[in-house]
Amino acid sequence: MGAITAAVSQKGMKYFFATIMADTIKNCLAGQTISHENIPNTGKIVGTYIENINIDMDNGATSNVSVASNDNAFIQSDSGKFTMSFLASFDVSFEKWHEKGRYCVPSNPPDVVSFDDDCRDKFHFHVGNLEYKIDLSLSVSKGNFVIDVTKVTQGTIQESNIHIPDDSEIAGIEGNSCVPGRFLSGINTHFVAGIDFANNIKNALNTNLATIPNSGHLTDKIVFFFAPDQIAFPKDGDGNYYTQSSVSGQVTYNGAAYPGQIPSVPPQPDNVPGKHIHFNATDYVFNGLFWGFYNDGRIKLEVVKNMLADPQELNTSYYKDTYPAIFKFAPNCDMVVDVAAIQAPTQQNQTAYEITDTTIQNLTSKVPADVLKTLTDDMKGGIYIGIDNFNSDLNTYLGADNFKLYGSLIDIQSQTVASVVSHSMSFDVYALMPDTGGNVQKTFMFEANVSQTDYLNQYVLGVQGNAQTVQFYFNLHDANATVVKSNVPGLQDDFNNFWLFVIRPEMAKTIQKMGDTGVALPFVKGFLFENATVNLFEGYTSIASDIKIG
């Protein structure tokens, strides 16, 4: 099983098939030419004196081809079988019309006049709503989705607007002439049997589907592979068939695989009839993204004073009273801070607690108004990772009596899932101090380790290079900075505020680049995701989206 699972609704399959197949059928018809067509000796044309007319037409071609999907005829059945229907309309025109025959006026003896002429005017007609039904099957083979076209059925050709050349001997008598009936067999040859619709459609669909496995190239070095490993065609609760599959989702950096464990049984997404596709992306792919960035050396930063809104925040004089040991060690010196991840960040979708508008609505009439007001004023909008911290604040804000009465109910209504990211980082602080020769040297002062927790939100789907990704925003939950090494005598101060308000805002921009890049999702080249909704569950992120041709 793979790290990303997908469910494609009938709406999604219909849209994908219709987009590719309509263009393919149109290209087949639009490229059709008829070098020569003959209507042989017709005998006598009823109601005229014309007989034995033989017509040769040359340089025929189609124009104004349009093909539309007949969505109402779409069928999906078991075992990956699909039926699509398309209606084609087009015009056909011949550059040359040559006719040879004779007039035979009854008399004694008969009055016979022969003719052998090239017409200056053109022969043309229209074919409307010619139906093509295509039966398909979809399977997985050797790491690819595979389409086979099992049958192509063509409907009855309906000609209209038949125009015999104005200077033809049979002009104006089309209704009584042999032309429509005699020419129909020729049309069948050129626009049905003469076109290999089955292979053209199969090749077009398979060429597009073959782009899925390699659609996760985030960078030259960070790659998500999306080879499918299984496919199924279950029914939803309403009895509708849909298409369910999983793809590897394996993440590599410079060809080396992320060592994290791919879930053996990822959750299979439900059918969402109103959307084209529904993904479940496991925590593995988020952790793979962060691992790739870490290995690529992208989670590090040198912070210098000109980056800050207040450059003096990186001068020791700024901390003369707050951190006197630093000022004493390096009086009035600018500082440089080198920040780097100690290891790749880790992500997990886990239980959390949050007071939201929905929480308040669900608690209305179940708890007193003053409790609702306290929850709204003092706790709404904050994410609590872990029930202990949440209950501690509930007890503080509501008071012990109200907490005892309503705490459990509020816990239940506030429970949610948060995407929690844990960072292990360190920062080294240097003073830019003059040496004995007056040259400024980067002098080590101290090193601190940072344990930081973020949570992700503001999910959107977007394009990143050659990939399409689910992108997100990092939000700070908490952080703690601990000095682990120092050259500054007597340095025992708490550097949490220094990290939170001076260094972290700059490092946050570097961390956010991972969110702006996002986790790659499998897609067909040329199609884009749109109108996506994202929901979090323990262990995976659910993304339901439509697709459109790019």
Coordinates of C-alpha atoms in Angstrom, one line a residue:
M1 CA 0.0 0.0 0.0
G2 CA 1.1 3.6 -0.5
A3 CA 1.4 6.7 1.5
I4 CA -1.3 8.5 -0.5
T5 CA -4.7 7.0 -1.3
A6 CA -7.3 8.4 -3.7
A7 CA -10.9 8.1 -4.6
V8 CA -12.1 9.4 -8.0
S9 CA -15.8 10.0 -8.3
Q10 CA -17.8 9.3 -11.4
K11 CA -17.8 13.1 -11.9
G12 CA -14.0 13.0 -11.9
M13 CA -13.6 10.1 -14.2
K14 CA -16.2 11.6 -16.6
Y15 CA -14.4 14.9 -16.7
F16 CA -11.0 13.3 -17.3
F17 CA -12.2 10.9 -20.0
A18 CA -14.3 13.5 -21.7
T19 CA -11.5 16.1 -21.8
I20 CA -8.9 13.8 -23.4
M21 CA -11.2 11.7 -25.6
A22 CA -13.2 14.6 -27.1
D23 CA -10.0 16.2 -28.3
T24 CA -8.7 12.9 -29.6
I25 CA -11.9 12.2 -31.6
K26 CA -11.9 15.7 -32.9
N27 CA -8.3 15.4 -34.0
C28 CA -9.0 12.2 -35.7
L29 CA -11.9 13.7 -37.6
A30 CA -10.2 17.0 -38.3
G31 CA -7.2 15.3 -39.8
Q32 CA -9.3 13.2 -42.2
T33 CA -8.9 13.7 -46.0
I34 CA -10.5 12.0 -48.9
S35 CA -8.3 11.9 -51.9
H36 CA -10.9 10.4 -54.2
E37 CA -14.5 9.2 -54.1
N38 CA -16.5 7.8 -57.0
I39 CA -20.2 7.4 -57.6
P40 CA -20.4 4.9 -60.4
N41 CA -22.9 4.6 -63.2
T42 CA -26.3 5.4 -61.8
G43 CA -28.6 4.3 -64.6
K44 CA -31.5 6.7 -65.2
I45 CA -32.2 9.4 -62.7
V46 CA -36.0 9.4 -62.0
G47 CA -37.8 12.4 -63.3
T48 CA -35.1 13.5 -65.6
Y49 CA -33.6 12.6 -69.0
I50 CA -30.1 12.1 -67.4
E51 CA -28.7 8.6 -67.4
N52 CA -25.4 6.7 -67.0
I53 CA -23.9 9.5 -65.0
N54 CA -20.5 8.8 -63.4
I55 CA -19.2 11.2 -60.8
D56 CA -15.6 11.5 -59.5
M57 CA -14.8 13.8 -56.5
D58 CA -11.3 14.7 -55.4
N59 CA -9.5 16.5 -52.6
G60 CA -12.1 16.1 -49.9
A61 CA -11.5 17.3 -46.3
T62 CA -13.3 17.9 -43.1
S63 CA -13.8 21.3 -41.5
N64 CA -15.6 22.9 -38.5
V65 CA -15.3 19.7 -36.5
S66 CA -16.9 19.8 -33.0
V67 CA -17.1 16.9 -30.5
A68 CA -19.0 17.0 -27.2
S69 CA -19.3 14.5 -24.5
N70 CA -22.8 13.1 -24.0
D71 CA -22.6 13.1 -20.2
N72 CA -26.0 11.5 -19.7
A73 CA -24.8 8.3 -21.4
F74 CA -21.8 7.8 -19.0
I75 CA -21.7 4.4 -17.3
Q76 CA -19.3 3.1 -14.7
S77 CA -19.7 -0.6 -13.7
D78 CA -17.8 -3.2 -11.8
S79 CA -14.2 -4.3 -12.5
G80 CA -13.1 -0.9 -13.9
K81 CA -15.5 -0.8 -16.9
F82 CA -16.6 2.5 -18.4
T83 CA -18.7 3.6 -21.3
M84 CA -18.4 7.1 -22.8
S85 CA -20.6 8.6 -25.5
F86 CA -19.6 11.5 -27.8
L87 CA -21.5 13.5 -30.4
A88 CA -19.5 14.7 -33.4
S89 CA -20.5 17.2 -36.1
F90 CA -18.4 18.3 -39.1
D91 CA -18.6 19.6 -42.6
V92 CA -17.1 17.8 -45.7
S93 CA -16.1 19.6 -48.9
F94 CA -14.6 18.4 -52.1
E95 CA -12.4 20.7 -54.2
K96 CA -13.2 18.9 -57.5
W97 CA -16.3 17.4 -59.0
H98 CA -16.2 15.8 -62.4
E99 CA -19.3 14.3 -64.1
K100 CA -19.7 12.2 -67.2
G101 CA -23.0 11.0 -68.6
R102 CA -25.7 11.8 -71.1
Y103 CA -29.2 13.1 -71.8
C104 CA -31.4 10.7 -73.5
V105 CA -34.7 12.3 -74.7
P106 CA -37.2 9.8 -75.8
S107 CA -37.8 10.1 -79.6
N108 CA -37.5 8.0 -82.6
P109 CA -34.6 7.6 -82.9
P110 CA -33.6 8.8 -79.2
D111 CA -32.0 12.2 -79.0
V112 CA -28.8 11.6 -77.1
V113 CA -26.4 14.4 -75.9
S114 CA -23.3 13.4 -73.9
F115 CA -21.5 15.6 -71.3
D116 CA -18.0 15.3 -69.7
D117 CA -17.4 18.3 -67.4
D118 CA -15.5 19.7 -64.5
C119 CA -17.7 21.8 -62.2
R120 CA -16.4 25.1 -60.9
D121 CA -18.5 25.0 -57.8
K122 CA -17.8 22.6 -54.8
F123 CA -19.7 19.7 -53.4
H124 CA -20.2 19.9 -49.7
F125 CA -22.5 18.5 -46.9
H126 CA -22.8 18.5 -43.1
V127 CA -22.8 15.5 -40.7
G128 CA -24.5 16.3 -37.4
N129 CA -24.6 14.5 -34.0
L130 CA -22.7 11.4 -35.2
E131 CA -22.5 9.3 -32.0
Y132 CA -19.5 7.4 -31.0
K133 CA -19.7 5.0 -28.0
I134 CA -16.5 3.9 -26.5
D135 CA -16.1 1.0 -24.0
L136 CA -13.0 1.2 -21.7
S137 CA -11.4 -0.7 -19.0
L138 CA -9.0 0.7 -16.3
S139 CA -6.3 -1.3 -14.5
V140 CA -2.9 -1.1 -12.8
S141 CA 0.1 -2.8 -14.3
K142 CA 3.8 -2.5 -13.6
G143 CA 3.5 0.8 -11.7
N144 CA 1.2 2.5 -14.1
F145 CA -2.5 3.1 -14.7
V146 CA -3.5 1.4 -17.9
I147 CA -6.5 2.0 -20.2
D148 CA -7.7 -0.5 -22.8
V149 CA -10.4 0.4 -25.4
T150 CA -12.5 -2.7 -25.7
K151 CA -15.1 -1.4 -28.2
V152 CA -16.0 1.5 -30.4
T153 CA -19.6 1.8 -31.8
Q154 CA -20.6 4.4 -34.3
G155 CA -24.2 5.6 -34.7
T156 CA -26.1 6.2 -37.9
I157 CA -24.8 9.0 -40.1
Q158 CA -27.2 11.8 -40.6
E159 CA -26.3 14.1 -43.6
S160 CA -27.8 17.5 -44.1
N161 CA -27.2 20.6 -46.2
I162 CA -26.1 18.5 -49.1
H163 CA -24.9 20.9 -51.8
I164 CA -24.5 19.7 -55.4
P165 CA -22.3 22.1 -57.4
D166 CA -24.5 24.8 -59.0
D167 CA -23.0 24.1 -62.4
S168 CA -23.7 20.3 -62.2
E169 CA -26.1 18.7 -64.6
I170 CA -28.0 17.4 -61.6
A171 CA -28.0 20.6 -59.6
G172 CA -31.4 21.3 -58.0
I173 CA -32.6 17.8 -58.1
E174 CA -30.7 16.4 -55.2
G175 CA -33.8 15.0 -53.6
N176 CA -34.4 12.7 -56.6
S177 CA -30.7 12.0 -57.3
C178 CA -28.6 9.0 -56.4
V179 CA -26.0 11.1 -54.6
P180 CA -27.1 10.8 -50.9
G181 CA -27.6 7.1 -50.9
R182 CA -24.6 6.2 -53.0
F183 CA -22.3 8.4 -51.1
L184 CA -23.3 7.2 -47.7
S185 CA -21.2 4.0 -47.9
G186 CA -18.2 6.2 -48.7
I187 CA -18.8 8.3 -45.6
N188 CA -18.9 5.1 -43.5
T189 CA -15.5 4.1 -44.9
H190 CA -13.8 7.4 -44.3
F191 CA -15.2 8.4 -41.0
V192 CA -15.7 5.1 -39.2
A193 CA -13.8 2.1 -40.6
G194 CA -11.1 4.4 -42.0
I195 CA -10.1 5.8 -38.6
D196 CA -8.5 3.8 -35.8
F197 CA -10.4 5.4 -33.0
A198 CA -9.6 2.6 -30.5
N199 CA -5.8 2.9 -30.6
N200 CA -5.9 6.7 -30.9
I201 CA -8.0 7.0 -27.8
K202 CA -6.1 4.3 -25.9
N203 CA -2.7 6.0 -26.7
A204 CA -4.0 9.4 -25.7
L205 CA -5.4 8.3 -22.3
N206 CA -2.3 6.1 -21.5
T207 CA 0.1 8.9 -22.4
N208 CA -1.7 11.2 -20.0
L209 CA -1.9 8.6 -17.2
A210 CA 1.7 7.8 -17.6
T211 CA 2.6 11.2 -16.3
I212 CA 1.2 10.4 -12.8
P213 CA 4.1 8.3 -11.4
N214 CA 6.7 11.1 -12.0
S215 CA 4.5 14.1 -11.2
G216 CA 6.1 14.7 -7.8
H217 CA 9.4 16.3 -8.7
L218 CA 9.5 19.2 -6.2
T219 CA 13.1 20.0 -6.9
D220 CA 16.1 18.4 -8.7
K221 CA 16.8 16.6 -5.5
I222 CA 13.5 16.2 -3.6
V223 CA 11.2 13.8 -5.4
F224 CA 7.9 12.1 -4.5
F225 CA 7.2 9.0 -6.5
F226 CA 3.6 8.1 -7.3
A227 CA 3.6 4.7 -8.9
P228 CA 0.2 3.1 -8.3
D229 CA 0.2 -0.2 -6.5
Q230 CA -3.5 -1.2 -6.4
I231 CA -6.9 -0.2 -7.8
A232 CA -10.5 -1.1 -6.9
F233 CA -14.0 -0.1 -8.0
P234 CA -16.3 -0.2 -4.9
K235 CA -19.8 1.2 -4.5
D236 CA -20.5 4.0 -2.0
G237 CA -23.5 4.0 0.4
D238 CA -25.8 5.2 -2.4
G239 CA -24.8 2.4 -4.8
N240 CA -22.6 4.5 -7.0
Y241 CA -19.4 2.9 -8.3
Y242 CA -16.2 4.9 -7.9
T243 CA -12.5 4.4 -8.5
Q244 CA -10.2 3.8 -5.5
S245 CA -6.4 3.5 -5.6
S246 CA -3.2 4.1 -3.8
V247 CA 0.2 5.4 -4.9
S248 CA 3.6 4.9 -3.3
G249 CA 4.3 8.5 -2.2
Q250 CA 7.9 7.5 -1.4
V251 CA 10.1 10.5 -0.8
T252 CA 13.7 10.6 -2.0
Y253 CA 16.6 13.0 -1.6
N254 CA 19.3 12.7 -4.2
G255 CA 18.0 9.2 -4.9
A256 CA 18.1 8.1 -1.3
A257 CA 14.8 7.1 0.2
Y258 CA 13.4 8.8 3.3
P259 CA 13.8 6.2 6.1
G260 CA 10.4 6.8 7.6
Q261 CA 7.9 3.9 7.7
I262 CA 5.2 4.1 5.0
P263 CA 1.9 3.1 6.6
S264 CA 1.1 -0.5 5.8
V265 CA -2.7 0.2 5.7
P266 CA -3.4 3.8 4.9
P267 CA -7.0 4.9 5.2
Q268 CA -9.0 4.6 2.0
P269 CA -10.9 7.8 1.2
D270 CA -14.6 7.9 0.8
N271 CA -16.3 8.8 -2.5
V272 CA -17.2 12.5 -2.6
P273 CA -19.7 12.6 -5.5
G274 CA -19.6 16.5 -5.6
K275 CA -15.8 16.5 -6.1
H276 CA -13.6 15.0 -8.8
I277 CA -11.0 13.4 -6.5
H278 CA -10.5 12.8 -2.8
F279 CA -6.9 12.2 -1.4
N280 CA -5.8 10.9 2.0
A281 CA -2.2 11.9 2.5
T282 CA -0.5 10.2 5.5
D283 CA 1.9 12.0 7.9
Y284 CA 4.7 10.1 6.1
V285 CA 4.6 12.6 3.1
F286 CA 4.8 15.7 5.4
N287 CA 7.7 14.2 7.3
G288 CA 9.4 13.2 4.0
L289 CA 9.1 16.9 2.8
F290 CA 10.8 18.2 6.0
W291 CA 13.5 15.5 5.8
G292 CA 14.2 16.5 2.2
F293 CA 14.6 20.2 3.2
Y294 CA 16.8 19.2 6.1
N295 CA 19.1 17.1 4.0
D296 CA 19.3 19.9 1.4
G297 CA 20.6 22.3 4.1
R298 CA 17.5 24.6 3.8
I299 CA 16.6 24.8 7.5
K300 CA 19.4 27.1 8.6
L301 CA 19.9 30.9 8.6
E302 CA 22.4 33.5 9.5
V303 CA 20.6 36.4 11.2
V304 CA 22.3 39.8 11.0
K305 CA 21.2 43.2 12.2
N306 CA 20.0 44.6 8.9
M307 CA 17.4 41.9 8.7
L308 CA 15.6 43.3 11.7
A309 CA 13.0 46.1 12.0
D310 CA 15.1 47.4 14.9
P311 CA 18.8 46.6 14.1
Q312 CA 19.8 47.5 17.7
E313 CA 18.3 44.2 18.8
L314 CA 21.5 42.6 17.6
N315 CA 23.8 44.9 19.5
T316 CA 25.0 44.0 23.0
S317 CA 24.2 47.5 24.3
Y318 CA 20.5 46.7 23.8
Y319 CA 20.8 44.0 26.5
K320 CA 22.9 45.9 29.0
D321 CA 20.2 45.5 31.6
T322 CA 18.5 42.4 30.4
Y323 CA 21.6 40.2 29.8
P324 CA 24.4 42.1 31.5
A325 CA 26.9 39.3 31.2
I326 CA 26.7 39.6 27.4
F327 CA 27.3 43.4 27.5
K328 CA 30.2 42.9 29.9
F329 CA 31.8 40.3 27.7
A330 CA 31.4 42.4 24.5
P331 CA 30.5 46.0 25.2
N332 CA 28.6 47.8 22.4
C333 CA 29.3 45.1 19.8
D334 CA 27.0 43.9 17.0
M335 CA 26.0 40.3 17.0
V336 CA 25.5 37.6 14.4
V337 CA 23.3 34.5 15.1
D338 CA 23.6 31.3 13.2
V339 CA 20.5 29.1 13.4
A340 CA 20.2 25.5 12.1
A341 CA 18.0 22.5 12.6
I342 CA 19.6 19.8 14.6
Q343 CA 17.4 17.2 12.9
A344 CA 14.5 17.2 10.5
P345 CA 11.3 18.5 11.9
T346 CA 8.6 15.9 12.6
Q347 CA 4.9 16.2 11.9
Q348 CA 1.9 14.3 13.4
N349 CA -1.8 14.8 13.1
Q350 CA -3.0 14.3 16.6
T351 CA -5.8 15.1 19.0
A352 CA -6.0 18.8 20.1
Y353 CA -8.5 21.1 21.7
E354 CA -9.8 24.5 20.4
I355 CA -12.7 26.8 21.3
T356 CA -14.3 27.8 18.0
D357 CA -17.6 29.3 16.9
T358 CA -18.9 25.8 16.4
T359 CA -17.8 24.8 19.9
I360 CA -19.8 27.8 21.3
Q361 CA -22.8 27.0 19.2
N362 CA -22.8 23.3 20.3
L363 CA -22.5 24.4 24.0
T364 CA -25.3 26.9 23.9
S365 CA -28.2 25.9 26.1
K366 CA -25.9 23.2 27.7
V367 CA -23.8 25.5 29.8
P368 CA -24.6 28.9 31.5
A369 CA -24.3 32.1 29.6
D370 CA -21.4 33.3 31.8
V371 CA -19.4 30.2 31.0
L372 CA -20.0 30.7 27.3
K373 CA -18.8 34.3 27.6
T374 CA -15.7 33.3 29.5
L375 CA -14.8 30.7 26.8
T376 CA -15.4 33.3 24.1
D377 CA -13.5 36.1 25.7
D378 CA -10.5 34.2 27.2
M379 CA -10.0 30.9 25.3
K380 CA -11.4 31.2 21.8
G381 CA -9.0 30.8 19.0
G382 CA -6.1 29.1 20.8
I383 CA -4.9 25.6 19.9
Y384 CA -4.1 23.3 22.9
I385 CA -2.0 20.3 22.2
G386 CA -2.8 17.9 25.0
I387 CA -5.8 17.8 27.3
D388 CA -3.8 18.7 30.5
N389 CA -3.0 22.2 29.3
F390 CA -6.5 22.7 28.0
N391 CA -8.1 21.6 31.3
S392 CA -5.6 23.7 33.3
D393 CA -6.8 26.8 31.5
L394 CA -10.4 25.8 31.8
N395 CA -10.0 25.5 35.5
T396 CA -8.3 28.8 35.7
Y397 CA -10.8 30.8 33.7
L398 CA -14.0 29.1 34.7
G399 CA -13.2 28.4 38.3
A400 CA -13.0 25.1 40.1
D401 CA -16.8 24.7 40.5
N402 CA -17.7 25.4 36.9
F403 CA -14.9 23.3 35.7
K404 CA -16.1 20.4 37.8
L405 CA -19.6 20.8 36.4
Y406 CA -18.9 21.5 32.7
G407 CA -15.3 20.6 32.1
S408 CA -15.9 17.1 30.6
L409 CA -18.6 18.4 28.3
I410 CA -16.4 21.3 27.1
D411 CA -13.6 18.8 26.5
I412 CA -15.8 16.7 24.2
Q413 CA -17.1 19.7 22.2
S414 CA -13.6 21.2 21.9
Q415 CA -11.8 18.1 20.7
T416 CA -10.3 18.5 17.2
V417 CA -7.2 17.4 15.3
A418 CA -4.1 19.5 14.8
S419 CA -1.1 19.0 12.5
V420 CA 1.7 19.3 15.1
V421 CA 5.3 20.0 14.0
S422 CA 8.2 19.5 16.4
H423 CA 11.5 21.3 15.8
S424 CA 14.9 20.7 17.3
M425 CA 17.1 23.6 16.5
S426 CA 20.2 25.4 17.8
F427 CA 21.5 28.9 17.5
D428 CA 25.0 30.2 18.1
V429 CA 25.5 33.8 19.1
Y430 CA 28.7 35.6 18.0
A431 CA 29.9 39.1 18.9
L432 CA 31.7 41.1 16.2
M433 CA 34.6 42.2 18.3
P434 CA 37.8 44.0 17.2
D435 CA 41.0 42.2 17.7
T436 CA 44.3 43.8 18.8
G437 CA 44.9 45.0 15.2
G438 CA 41.5 46.6 15.0
N439 CA 40.0 44.0 12.7
V440 CA 36.5 42.8 13.5
Q441 CA 36.4 39.1 14.4
K442 CA 33.4 36.8 14.8
T443 CA 33.7 35.8 18.4
F444 CA 31.7 32.9 19.8
M445 CA 29.6 33.8 22.9
F446 CA 27.1 31.0 23.5
E447 CA 25.0 28.3 22.0
A448 CA 21.4 27.5 22.8
N449 CA 19.2 24.6 21.8
V450 CA 15.6 25.3 20.9
S451 CA 12.6 23.0 21.3
Q452 CA 9.7 24.5 19.3
T453 CA 6.2 23.3 18.5
D454 CA 4.2 24.6 15.6
Y455 CA 0.8 23.7 14.2
L456 CA -0.2 23.9 10.5
N457 CA -3.2 25.6 9.0
Q458 CA -4.4 27.7 6.0
Y459 CA -4.1 24.8 3.6
V460 CA -4.3 25.5 -0.1
L461 CA -3.5 23.6 -3.3
G462 CA -1.1 25.3 -5.7
V463 CA 1.6 24.8 -8.3
Q464 CA 5.2 24.5 -7.2
G465 CA 7.6 24.2 -10.2
N466 CA 6.6 21.1 -12.1
A467 CA 4.5 19.7 -9.2
Q468 CA 1.2 20.4 -7.6
T469 CA 1.2 20.6 -3.8
V470 CA -0.9 21.0 -0.7
Q471 CA 0.6 24.1 0.9
F472 CA 0.2 25.3 4.5
Y473 CA 1.2 27.9 7.1
F474 CA 3.3 27.3 10.2
N475 CA 2.0 28.8 13.4
L476 CA 4.0 29.0 16.7
H477 CA 2.5 27.0 19.6
D478 CA 5.4 27.2 22.1
A479 CA 9.2 27.3 22.2
N480 CA 11.9 26.9 24.8
A481 CA 15.6 28.0 24.4
T482 CA 18.2 26.5 26.7
V483 CA 21.9 27.6 26.8
V484 CA 24.1 24.5 26.3
K485 CA 27.5 26.1 25.8
S486 CA 29.0 29.4 26.7
N487 CA 32.2 31.5 26.7
V488 CA 30.5 34.3 28.6
P489 CA 31.3 34.2 32.3
G490 CA 28.3 34.1 34.6
L491 CA 25.8 33.6 31.7
Q492 CA 22.7 32.0 33.3
D493 CA 19.9 34.0 31.8
D494 CA 16.7 32.8 30.2
F495 CA 16.9 33.3 26.4
N496 CA 13.3 32.4 25.5
N497 CA 12.4 36.0 24.8
F498 CA 15.6 36.5 22.7
W499 CA 14.5 33.6 20.6
L500 CA 10.8 34.4 20.4
F501 CA 11.0 38.1 19.6
V502 CA 14.3 38.6 17.9
I503 CA 15.5 35.4 16.2
R504 CA 12.5 33.2 15.6
P505 CA 10.6 35.8 13.4
E506 CA 13.5 35.6 10.9
M507 CA 13.9 31.9 11.2
A508 CA 10.1 31.5 10.7
K509 CA 10.5 32.8 7.2
T510 CA 13.0 30.0 6.4
I511 CA 10.7 27.4 8.0
Q512 CA 7.7 28.8 6.0
K513 CA 9.5 28.0 2.8
M514 CA 8.7 24.3 3.4
G515 CA 5.0 25.3 3.8
D516 CA 5.1 27.4 0.6
T517 CA 6.6 24.5 -1.3
G518 CA 4.2 22.0 0.1
V519 CA 3.6 18.3 -0.1
A520 CA 3.4 17.0 -3.7
L521 CA 0.2 15.3 -4.8
P522 CA -0.2 12.9 -7.8
F523 CA -1.7 14.5 -10.9
V524 CA -2.1 14.2 -14.6
K525 CA 0.1 16.6 -16.5
G526 CA -2.0 19.4 -18.0
F527 CA -4.7 19.2 -15.3
L528 CA -4.9 21.5 -12.2
F529 CA -6.5 21.1 -8.9
E530 CA -9.1 23.7 -7.8
N531 CA -11.9 24.3 -5.2
A532 CA -10.1 22.1 -2.7
T533 CA -11.2 21.5 0.9
V534 CA -8.8 20.1 3.5
N535 CA -9.6 18.3 6.7
L536 CA -7.4 16.8 9.4
F537 CA -7.6 13.3 10.9
E538 CA -5.3 11.5 13.2
G539 CA -2.5 10.2 11.0
Y540 CA -3.5 11.7 7.7
T541 CA -4.7 14.8 5.9
S542 CA -7.8 14.6 3.7
I543 CA -8.0 16.7 0.5
A544 CA -11.1 16.8 -1.7
S545 CA -10.7 18.7 -4.9
D546 CA -12.0 19.3 -8.4
I547 CA -9.7 19.3 -11.4
K548 CA -9.6 21.4 -14.6
I549 CA -7.6 21.4 -17.8
G550 CA -4.7 23.8 -17.4

